[in-house]
PDB file of C-alpha atoms in Angstrom:
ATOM      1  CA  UNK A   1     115.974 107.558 116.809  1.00 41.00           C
ATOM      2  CA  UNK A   2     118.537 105.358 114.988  1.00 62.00           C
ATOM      3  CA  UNK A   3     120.447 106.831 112.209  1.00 69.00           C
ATOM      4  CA  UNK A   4     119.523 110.632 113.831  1.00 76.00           C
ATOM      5  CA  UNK A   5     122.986 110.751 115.798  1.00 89.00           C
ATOM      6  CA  UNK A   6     123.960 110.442 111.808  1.00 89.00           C
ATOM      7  CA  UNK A   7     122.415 112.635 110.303  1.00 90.00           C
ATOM      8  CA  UNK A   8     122.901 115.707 112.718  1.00 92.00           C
ATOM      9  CA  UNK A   9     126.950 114.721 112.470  1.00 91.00           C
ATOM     10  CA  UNK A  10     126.473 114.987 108.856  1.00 92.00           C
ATOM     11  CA  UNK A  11     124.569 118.043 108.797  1.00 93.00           C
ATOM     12  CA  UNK A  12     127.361 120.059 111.604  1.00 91.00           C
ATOM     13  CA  UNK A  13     130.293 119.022 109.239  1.00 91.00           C
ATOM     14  CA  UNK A  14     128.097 119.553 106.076  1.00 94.00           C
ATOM     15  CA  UNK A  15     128.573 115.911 104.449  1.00 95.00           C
ATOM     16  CA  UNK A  16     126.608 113.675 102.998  1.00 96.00           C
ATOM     17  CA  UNK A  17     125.015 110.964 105.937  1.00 93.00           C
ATOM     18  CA  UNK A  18     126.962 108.470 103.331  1.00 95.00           C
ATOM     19  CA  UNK A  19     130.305 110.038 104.400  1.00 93.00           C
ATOM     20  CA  UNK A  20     129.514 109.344 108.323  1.00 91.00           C
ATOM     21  CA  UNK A  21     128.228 105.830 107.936  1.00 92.00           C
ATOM     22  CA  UNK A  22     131.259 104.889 105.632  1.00 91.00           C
ATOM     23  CA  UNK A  23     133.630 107.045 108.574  1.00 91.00           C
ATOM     24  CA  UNK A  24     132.011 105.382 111.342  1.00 90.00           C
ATOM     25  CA  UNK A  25     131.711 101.445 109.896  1.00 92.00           C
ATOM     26  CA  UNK A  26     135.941 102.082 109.000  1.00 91.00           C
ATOM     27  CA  UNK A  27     135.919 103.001 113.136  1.00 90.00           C
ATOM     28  CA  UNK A  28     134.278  99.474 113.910  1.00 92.00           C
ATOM     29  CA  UNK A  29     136.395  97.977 111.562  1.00 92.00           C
ATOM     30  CA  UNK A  30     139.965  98.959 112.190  1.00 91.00           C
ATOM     31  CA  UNK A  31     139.932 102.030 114.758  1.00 92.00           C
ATOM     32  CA  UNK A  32     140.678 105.691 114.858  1.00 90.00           C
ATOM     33  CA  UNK A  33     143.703 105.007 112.278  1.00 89.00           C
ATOM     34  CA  UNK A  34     141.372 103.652 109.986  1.00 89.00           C
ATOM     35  CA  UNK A  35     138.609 105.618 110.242  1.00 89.00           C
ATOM     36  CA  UNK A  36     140.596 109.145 109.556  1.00 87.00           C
ATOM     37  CA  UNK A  37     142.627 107.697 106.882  1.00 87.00           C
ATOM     38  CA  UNK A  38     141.899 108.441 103.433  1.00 81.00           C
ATOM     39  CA  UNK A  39     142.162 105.459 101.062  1.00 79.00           C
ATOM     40  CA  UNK A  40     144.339 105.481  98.569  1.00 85.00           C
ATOM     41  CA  UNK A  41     143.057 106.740  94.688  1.00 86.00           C
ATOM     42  CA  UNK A  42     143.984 105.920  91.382  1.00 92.00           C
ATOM     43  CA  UNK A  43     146.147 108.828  89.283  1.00 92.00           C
ATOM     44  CA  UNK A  44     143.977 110.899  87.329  1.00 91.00           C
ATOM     45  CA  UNK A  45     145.092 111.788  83.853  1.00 93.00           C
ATOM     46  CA  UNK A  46     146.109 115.702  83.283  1.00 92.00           C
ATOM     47  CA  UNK A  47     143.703 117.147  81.483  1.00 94.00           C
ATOM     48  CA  UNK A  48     146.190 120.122  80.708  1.00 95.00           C
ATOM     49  CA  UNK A  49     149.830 119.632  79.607  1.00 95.00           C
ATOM     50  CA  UNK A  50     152.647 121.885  81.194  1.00 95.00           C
ATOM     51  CA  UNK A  51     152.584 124.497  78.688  1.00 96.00           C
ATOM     52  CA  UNK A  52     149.006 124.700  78.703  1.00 96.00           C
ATOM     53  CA  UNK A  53     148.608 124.988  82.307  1.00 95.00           C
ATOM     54  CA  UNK A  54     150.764 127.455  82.325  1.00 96.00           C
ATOM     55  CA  UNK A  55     148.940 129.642  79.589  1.00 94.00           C
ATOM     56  CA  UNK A  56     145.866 129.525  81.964  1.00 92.00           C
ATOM     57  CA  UNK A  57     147.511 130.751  84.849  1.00 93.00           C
ATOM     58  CA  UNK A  58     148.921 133.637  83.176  1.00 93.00           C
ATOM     59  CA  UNK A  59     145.793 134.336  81.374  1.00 90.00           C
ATOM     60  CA  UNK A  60     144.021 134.265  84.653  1.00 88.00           C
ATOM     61  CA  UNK A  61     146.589 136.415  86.396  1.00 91.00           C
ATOM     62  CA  UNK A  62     146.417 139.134  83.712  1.00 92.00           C
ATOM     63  CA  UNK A  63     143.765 141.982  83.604  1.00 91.00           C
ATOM     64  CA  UNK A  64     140.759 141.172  82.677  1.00 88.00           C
ATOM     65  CA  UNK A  65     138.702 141.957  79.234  1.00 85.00           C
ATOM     66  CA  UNK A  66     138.056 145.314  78.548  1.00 87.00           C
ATOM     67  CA  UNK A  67     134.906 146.197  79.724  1.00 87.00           C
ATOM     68  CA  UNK A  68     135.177 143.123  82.325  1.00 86.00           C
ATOM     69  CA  UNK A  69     135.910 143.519  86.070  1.00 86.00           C
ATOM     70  CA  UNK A  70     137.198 140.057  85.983  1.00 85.00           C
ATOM     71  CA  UNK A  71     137.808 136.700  84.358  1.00 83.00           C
ATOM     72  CA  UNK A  72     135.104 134.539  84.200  1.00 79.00           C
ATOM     73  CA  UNK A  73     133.695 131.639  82.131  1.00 73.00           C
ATOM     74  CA  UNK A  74     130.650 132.560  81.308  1.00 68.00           C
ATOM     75  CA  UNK A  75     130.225 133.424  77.867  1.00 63.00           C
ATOM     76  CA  UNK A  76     128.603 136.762  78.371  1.00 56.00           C
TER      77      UNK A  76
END
């Protein structure tokens, strides 16, 4: 039965059995505080500048294409 208890957690809060080990071994190590913090990551570089982003979100707040119910991305 080992590892079940695991998987069953994993599958109720639909995550990986990965996530619940790594959860669980941060429990033994340092306790509750430890176990529901989330460690820290690095930046991430923008992939859009300010004026950019702020093309796409009026782009994607206007009305769609003609012919088109919405945006999307597809190219069809």
């Amino acid at each position: 039965w080992e590892g079940e208890i695991d998987q069953v957690i994993a599958q109720c809060l639909r995550v990986h059995v990965s996530t619940v080990e790594r959860t669980r071994a941060r429990y033994v190590e340092g306790g509750i505080e430890l176990a529901v913090q989330d460690r820290p990551h690095p930046p991430k570089q923008r992939k859009l500048d300010g004026q950019q982003e702020a093309f796409l979100i009026a782009t994607a707040c206007s009305n769609a294409p003609e012919g088109r119910n919405r945006w999307t991305v597809s190219p069809t």
